[in-house]
PDB file of C-alpha atoms and ligand atoms in Angstrom:
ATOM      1  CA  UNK H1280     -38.925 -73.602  22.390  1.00 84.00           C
ATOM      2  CA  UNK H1281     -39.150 -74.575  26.070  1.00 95.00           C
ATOM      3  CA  UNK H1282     -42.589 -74.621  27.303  1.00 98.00           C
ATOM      4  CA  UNK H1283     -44.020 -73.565  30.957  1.00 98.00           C
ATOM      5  CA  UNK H1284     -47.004 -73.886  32.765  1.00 98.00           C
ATOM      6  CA  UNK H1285     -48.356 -71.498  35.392  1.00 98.00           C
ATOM      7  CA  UNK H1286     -51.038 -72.080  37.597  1.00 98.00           C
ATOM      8  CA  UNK H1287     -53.172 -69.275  40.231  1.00 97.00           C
ATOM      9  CA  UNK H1288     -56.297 -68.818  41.658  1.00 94.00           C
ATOM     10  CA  UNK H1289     -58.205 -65.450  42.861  1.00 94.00           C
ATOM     11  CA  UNK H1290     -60.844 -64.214  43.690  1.00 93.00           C
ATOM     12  CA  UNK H1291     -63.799 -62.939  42.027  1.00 91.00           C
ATOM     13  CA  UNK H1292     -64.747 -59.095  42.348  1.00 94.00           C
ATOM     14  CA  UNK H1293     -67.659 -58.718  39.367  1.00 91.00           C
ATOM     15  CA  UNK H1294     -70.928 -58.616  40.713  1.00 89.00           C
ATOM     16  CA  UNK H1295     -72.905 -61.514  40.207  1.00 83.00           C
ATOM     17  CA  UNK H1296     -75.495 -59.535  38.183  1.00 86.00           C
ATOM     18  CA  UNK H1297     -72.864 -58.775  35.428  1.00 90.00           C
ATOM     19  CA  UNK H1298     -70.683 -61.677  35.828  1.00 86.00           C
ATOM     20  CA  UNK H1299     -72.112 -63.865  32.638  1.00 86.00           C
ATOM     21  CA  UNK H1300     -71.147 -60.635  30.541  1.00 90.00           C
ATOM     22  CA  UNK H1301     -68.386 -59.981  31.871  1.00 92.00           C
ATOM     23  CA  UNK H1302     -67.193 -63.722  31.765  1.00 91.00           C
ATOM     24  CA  UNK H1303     -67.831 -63.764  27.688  1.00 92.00           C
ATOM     25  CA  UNK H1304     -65.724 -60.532  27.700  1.00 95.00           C
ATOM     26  CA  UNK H1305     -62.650 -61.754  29.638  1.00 95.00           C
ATOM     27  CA  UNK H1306     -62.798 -65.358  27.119  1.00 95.00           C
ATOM     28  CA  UNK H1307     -62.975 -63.367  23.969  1.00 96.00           C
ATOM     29  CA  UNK H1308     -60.371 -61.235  25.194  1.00 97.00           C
ATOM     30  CA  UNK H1309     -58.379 -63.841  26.455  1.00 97.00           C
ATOM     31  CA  UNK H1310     -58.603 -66.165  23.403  1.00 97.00           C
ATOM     32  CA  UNK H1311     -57.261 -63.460  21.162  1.00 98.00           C
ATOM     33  CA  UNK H1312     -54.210 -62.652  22.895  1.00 98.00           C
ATOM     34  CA  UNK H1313     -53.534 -65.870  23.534  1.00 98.00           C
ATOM     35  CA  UNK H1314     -53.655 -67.120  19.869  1.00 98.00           C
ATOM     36  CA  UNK H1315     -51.688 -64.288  19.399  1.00 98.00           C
ATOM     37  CA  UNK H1316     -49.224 -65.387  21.969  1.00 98.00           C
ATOM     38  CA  UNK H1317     -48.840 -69.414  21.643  1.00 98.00           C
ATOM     39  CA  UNK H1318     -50.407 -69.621  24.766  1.00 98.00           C
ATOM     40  CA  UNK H1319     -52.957 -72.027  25.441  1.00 98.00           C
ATOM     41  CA  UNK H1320     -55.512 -73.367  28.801  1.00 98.00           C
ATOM     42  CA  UNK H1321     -58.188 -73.211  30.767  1.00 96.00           C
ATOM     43  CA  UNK H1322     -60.187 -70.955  33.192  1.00 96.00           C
ATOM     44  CA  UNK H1323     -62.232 -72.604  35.815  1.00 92.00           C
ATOM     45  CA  UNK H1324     -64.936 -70.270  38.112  1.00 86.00           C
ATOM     46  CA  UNK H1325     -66.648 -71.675  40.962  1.00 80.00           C
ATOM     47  CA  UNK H1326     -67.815 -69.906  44.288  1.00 72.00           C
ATOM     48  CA  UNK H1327     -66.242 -66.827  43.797  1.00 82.00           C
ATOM     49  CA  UNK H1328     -62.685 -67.620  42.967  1.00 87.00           C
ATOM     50  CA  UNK H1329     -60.923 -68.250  39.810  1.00 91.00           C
ATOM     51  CA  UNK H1330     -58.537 -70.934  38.767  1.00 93.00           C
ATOM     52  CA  UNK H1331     -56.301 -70.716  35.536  1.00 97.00           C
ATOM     53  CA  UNK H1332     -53.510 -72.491  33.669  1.00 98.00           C
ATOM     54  CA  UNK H1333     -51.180 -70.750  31.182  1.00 98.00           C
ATOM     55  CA  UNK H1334     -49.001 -72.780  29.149  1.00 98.00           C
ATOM     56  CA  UNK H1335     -46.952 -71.484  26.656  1.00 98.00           C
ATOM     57  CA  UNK H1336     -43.507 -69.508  25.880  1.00 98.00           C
ATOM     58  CA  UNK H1337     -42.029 -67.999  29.215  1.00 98.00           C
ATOM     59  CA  UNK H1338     -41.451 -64.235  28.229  1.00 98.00           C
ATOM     60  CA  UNK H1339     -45.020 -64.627  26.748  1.00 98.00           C
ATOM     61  CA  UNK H1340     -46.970 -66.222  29.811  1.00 98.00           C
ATOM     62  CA  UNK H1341     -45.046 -64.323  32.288  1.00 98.00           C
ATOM     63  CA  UNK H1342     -46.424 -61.136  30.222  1.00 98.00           C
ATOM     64  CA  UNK H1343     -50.004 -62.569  30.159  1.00 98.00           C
ATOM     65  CA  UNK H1344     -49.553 -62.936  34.415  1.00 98.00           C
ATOM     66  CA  UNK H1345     -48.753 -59.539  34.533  1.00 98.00           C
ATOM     67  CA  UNK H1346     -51.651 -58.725  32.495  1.00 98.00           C
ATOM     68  CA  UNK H1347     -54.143 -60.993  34.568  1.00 98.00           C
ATOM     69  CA  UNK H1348     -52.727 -59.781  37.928  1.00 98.00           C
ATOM     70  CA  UNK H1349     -53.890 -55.852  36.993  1.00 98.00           C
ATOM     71  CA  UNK H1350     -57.379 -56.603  36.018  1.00 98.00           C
ATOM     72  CA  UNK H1351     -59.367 -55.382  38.854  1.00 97.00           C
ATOM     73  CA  UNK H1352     -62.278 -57.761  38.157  1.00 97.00           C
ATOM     74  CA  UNK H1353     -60.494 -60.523  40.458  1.00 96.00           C
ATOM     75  CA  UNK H1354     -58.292 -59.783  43.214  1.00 96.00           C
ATOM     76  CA  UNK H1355     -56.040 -61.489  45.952  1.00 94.00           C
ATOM     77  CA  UNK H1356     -54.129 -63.330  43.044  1.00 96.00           C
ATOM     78  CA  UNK H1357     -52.126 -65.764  44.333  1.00 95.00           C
ATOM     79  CA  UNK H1358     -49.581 -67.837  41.842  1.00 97.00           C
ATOM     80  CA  UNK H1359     -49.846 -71.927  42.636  1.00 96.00           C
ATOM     81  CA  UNK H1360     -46.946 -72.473  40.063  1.00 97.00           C
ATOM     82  CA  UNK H1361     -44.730 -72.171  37.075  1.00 98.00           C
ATOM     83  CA  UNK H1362     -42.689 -74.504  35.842  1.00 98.00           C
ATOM     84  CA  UNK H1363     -41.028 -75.730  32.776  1.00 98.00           C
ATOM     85  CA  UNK H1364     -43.529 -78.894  31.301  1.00 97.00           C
ATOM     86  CA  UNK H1365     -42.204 -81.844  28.626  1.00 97.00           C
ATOM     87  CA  UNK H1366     -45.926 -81.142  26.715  1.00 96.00           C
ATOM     88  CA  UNK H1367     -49.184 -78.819  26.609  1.00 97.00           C
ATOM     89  CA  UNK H1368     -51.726 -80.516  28.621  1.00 96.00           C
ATOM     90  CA  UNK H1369     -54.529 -77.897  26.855  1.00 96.00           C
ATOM     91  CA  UNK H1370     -53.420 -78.127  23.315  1.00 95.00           C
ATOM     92  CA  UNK H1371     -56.460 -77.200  21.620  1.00 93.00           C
ATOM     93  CA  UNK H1372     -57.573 -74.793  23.897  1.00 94.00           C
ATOM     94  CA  UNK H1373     -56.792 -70.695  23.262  1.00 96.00           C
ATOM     95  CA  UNK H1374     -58.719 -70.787  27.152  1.00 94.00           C
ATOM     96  CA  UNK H1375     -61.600 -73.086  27.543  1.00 92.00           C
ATOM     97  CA  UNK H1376     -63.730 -72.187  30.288  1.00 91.00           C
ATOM     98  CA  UNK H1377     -64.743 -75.260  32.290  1.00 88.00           C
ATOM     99  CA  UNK H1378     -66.754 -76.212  35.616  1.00 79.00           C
ATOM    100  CA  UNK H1379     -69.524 -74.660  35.272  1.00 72.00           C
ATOM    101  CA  UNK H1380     -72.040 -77.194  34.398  1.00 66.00           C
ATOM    102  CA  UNK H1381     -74.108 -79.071  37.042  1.00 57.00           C
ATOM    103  CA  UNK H1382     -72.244 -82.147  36.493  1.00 62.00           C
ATOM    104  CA  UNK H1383     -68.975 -80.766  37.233  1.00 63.00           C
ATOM    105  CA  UNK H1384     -70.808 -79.372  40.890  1.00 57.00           C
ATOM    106  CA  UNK H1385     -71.405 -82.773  41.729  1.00 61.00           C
ATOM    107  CA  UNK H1386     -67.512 -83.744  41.077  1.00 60.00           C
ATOM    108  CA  UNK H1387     -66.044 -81.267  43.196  1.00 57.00           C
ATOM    109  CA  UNK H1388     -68.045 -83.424  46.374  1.00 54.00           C
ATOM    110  CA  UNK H1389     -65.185 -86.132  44.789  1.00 56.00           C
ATOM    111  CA  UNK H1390     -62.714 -83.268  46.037  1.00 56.00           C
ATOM    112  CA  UNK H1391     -63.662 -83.324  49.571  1.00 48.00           C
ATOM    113  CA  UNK H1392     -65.638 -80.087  49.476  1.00 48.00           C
ATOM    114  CA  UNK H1393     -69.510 -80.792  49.611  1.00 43.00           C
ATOM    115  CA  UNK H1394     -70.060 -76.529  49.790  1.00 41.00           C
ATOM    116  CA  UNK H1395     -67.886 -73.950  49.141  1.00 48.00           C
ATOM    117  CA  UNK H1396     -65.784 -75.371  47.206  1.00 58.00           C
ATOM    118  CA  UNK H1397     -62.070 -72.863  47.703  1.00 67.00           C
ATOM    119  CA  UNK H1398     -59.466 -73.000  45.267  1.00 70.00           C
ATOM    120  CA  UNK H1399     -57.411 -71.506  47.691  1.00 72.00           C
ATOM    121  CA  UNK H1400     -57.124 -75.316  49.123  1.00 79.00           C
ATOM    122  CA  UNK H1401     -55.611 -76.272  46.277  1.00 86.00           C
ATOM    123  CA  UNK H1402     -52.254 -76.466  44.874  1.00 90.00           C
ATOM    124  CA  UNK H1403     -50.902 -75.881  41.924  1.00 94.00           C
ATOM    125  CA  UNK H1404     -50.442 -79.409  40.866  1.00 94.00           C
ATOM    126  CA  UNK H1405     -54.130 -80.216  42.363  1.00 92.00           C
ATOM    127  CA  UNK H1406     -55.618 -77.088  40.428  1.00 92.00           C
ATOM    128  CA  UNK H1407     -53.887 -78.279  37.049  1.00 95.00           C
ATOM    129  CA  UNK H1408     -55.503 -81.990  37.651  1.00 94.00           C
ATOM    130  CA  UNK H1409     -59.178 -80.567  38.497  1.00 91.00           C
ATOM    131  CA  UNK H1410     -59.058 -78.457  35.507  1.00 92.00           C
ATOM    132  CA  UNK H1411     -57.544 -80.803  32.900  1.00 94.00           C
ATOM    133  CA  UNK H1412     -60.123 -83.597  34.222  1.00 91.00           C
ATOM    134  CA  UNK H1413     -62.666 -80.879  33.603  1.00 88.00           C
ATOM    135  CA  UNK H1414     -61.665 -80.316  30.396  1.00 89.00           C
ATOM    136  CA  UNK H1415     -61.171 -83.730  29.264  1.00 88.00           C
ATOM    137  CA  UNK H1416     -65.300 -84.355  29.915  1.00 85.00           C
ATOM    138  CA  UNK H1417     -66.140 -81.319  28.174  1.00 82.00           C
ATOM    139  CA  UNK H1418     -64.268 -82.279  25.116  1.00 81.00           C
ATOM    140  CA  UNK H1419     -65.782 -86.209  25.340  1.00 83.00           C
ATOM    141  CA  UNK H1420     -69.418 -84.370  26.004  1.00 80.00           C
ATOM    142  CA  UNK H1421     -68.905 -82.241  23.020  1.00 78.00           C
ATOM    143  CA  UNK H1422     -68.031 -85.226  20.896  1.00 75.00           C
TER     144      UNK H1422
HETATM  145  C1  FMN F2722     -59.877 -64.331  35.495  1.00 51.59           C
HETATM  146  C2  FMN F2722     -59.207 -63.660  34.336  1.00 51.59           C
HETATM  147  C3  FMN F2722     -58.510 -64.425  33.404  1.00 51.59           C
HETATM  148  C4  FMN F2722     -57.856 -63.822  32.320  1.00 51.59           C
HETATM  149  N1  FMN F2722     -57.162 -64.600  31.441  1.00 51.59           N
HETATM  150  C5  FMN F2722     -56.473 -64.010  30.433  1.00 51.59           C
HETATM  151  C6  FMN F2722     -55.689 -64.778  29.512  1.00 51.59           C
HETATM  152  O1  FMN F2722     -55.626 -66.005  29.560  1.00 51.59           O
HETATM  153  N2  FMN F2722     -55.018 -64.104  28.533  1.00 51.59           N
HETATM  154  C7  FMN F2722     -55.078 -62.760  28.396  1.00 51.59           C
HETATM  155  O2  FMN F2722     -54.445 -62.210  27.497  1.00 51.59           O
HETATM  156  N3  FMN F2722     -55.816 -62.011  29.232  1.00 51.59           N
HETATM  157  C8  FMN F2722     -56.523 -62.601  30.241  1.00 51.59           C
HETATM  158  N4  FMN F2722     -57.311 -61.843  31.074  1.00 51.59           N
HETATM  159  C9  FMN F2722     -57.532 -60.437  30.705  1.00 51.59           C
HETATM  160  C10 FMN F2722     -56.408 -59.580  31.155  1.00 51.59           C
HETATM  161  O3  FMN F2722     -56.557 -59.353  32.537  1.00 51.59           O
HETATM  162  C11 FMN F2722     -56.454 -58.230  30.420  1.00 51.59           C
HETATM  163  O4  FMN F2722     -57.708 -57.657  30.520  1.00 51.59           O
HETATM  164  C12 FMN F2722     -56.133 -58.390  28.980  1.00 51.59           C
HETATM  165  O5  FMN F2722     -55.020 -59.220  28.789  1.00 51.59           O
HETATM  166  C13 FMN F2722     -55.844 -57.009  28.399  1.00 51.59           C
HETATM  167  O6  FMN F2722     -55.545 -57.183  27.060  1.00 51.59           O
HETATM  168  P1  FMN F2722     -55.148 -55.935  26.154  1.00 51.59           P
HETATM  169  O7  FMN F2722     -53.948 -55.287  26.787  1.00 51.59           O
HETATM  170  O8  FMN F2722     -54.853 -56.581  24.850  1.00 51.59           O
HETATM  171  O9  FMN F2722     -56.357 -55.040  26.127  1.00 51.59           O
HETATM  172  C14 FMN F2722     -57.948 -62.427  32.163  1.00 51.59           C
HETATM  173  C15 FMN F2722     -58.638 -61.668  33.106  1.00 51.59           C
HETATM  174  C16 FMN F2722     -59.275 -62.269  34.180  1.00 51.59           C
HETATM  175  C17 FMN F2722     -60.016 -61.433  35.182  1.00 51.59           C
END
């Protein structure tokens, strides 16, 4: 089964003072119906915006967008990409949430953006790179 990647960034509307909560919700959430679905990524929050990558079935990550794009806990959500890939770049991952540890601030300086950091800078192919580079030092830091 053909597989395809999508790739947006929005913006975040929780307010800071429930946003840990709500974050845990919105991973639990996610990583069900994405087990359920074959789907498989990351989430990346910094500064107020949110990054993600979907991969997985078409029908099933298109379905998952449409989803994402009603929650009113992030707005302005603007799709990077979607395209078909040759391989999962987050295999293991039901949605790993990544950049949020003080490390990872210091890396986004390698990105050209020494305070606040915007997605919206970014394309899709840049976001996918950030986040799977992400990703890879969480998994070798968890090792
Ligand atoms: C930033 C963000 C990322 C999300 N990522 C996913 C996701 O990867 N998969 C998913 O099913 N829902 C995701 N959601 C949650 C959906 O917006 C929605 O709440 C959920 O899919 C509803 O599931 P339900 O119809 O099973 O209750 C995300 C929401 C936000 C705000």
């Amino acid at each position: 089964m053909p597989i395809y990647r999508l790739v947006y960034y929005s913006r975040n509307h929780v307010a800071l003072d429930v946003l840990a909560s709500e974050l845990a919700d919105i991973l639990a959430k996610s990583r069900e119906n994405n087990i359920r679905d074959e789907i498989t990524g990351a989430l990346m929050f910094n500064a107020g915006c949110f990054a993600q990558v979907l991969e997985g079935p078409l029908e099933r990550v298109e379905a998952a967008f449409e989803r994402i794009q009603q929650d009113e806990r992030h707005g302005e959500v603007s799709l990077l990409s979607l395209e078909p890939i040759a391989g999962r770049s987050f295999p293991n991952w039901a949605m790993g949430f990544v950049g949020a540890s003080a490390a990872d601030v210091e890396r986004y300086a390698s990105f050209g953006a020494a305070s606040g950091f915007d997605l919206s800078r970014f394309d899709g192919d840049e976001l996918h790179q950030l986040l799977l580079e992400l990703a890879i030092e969480e998994e070798r830091a968890a090792a």
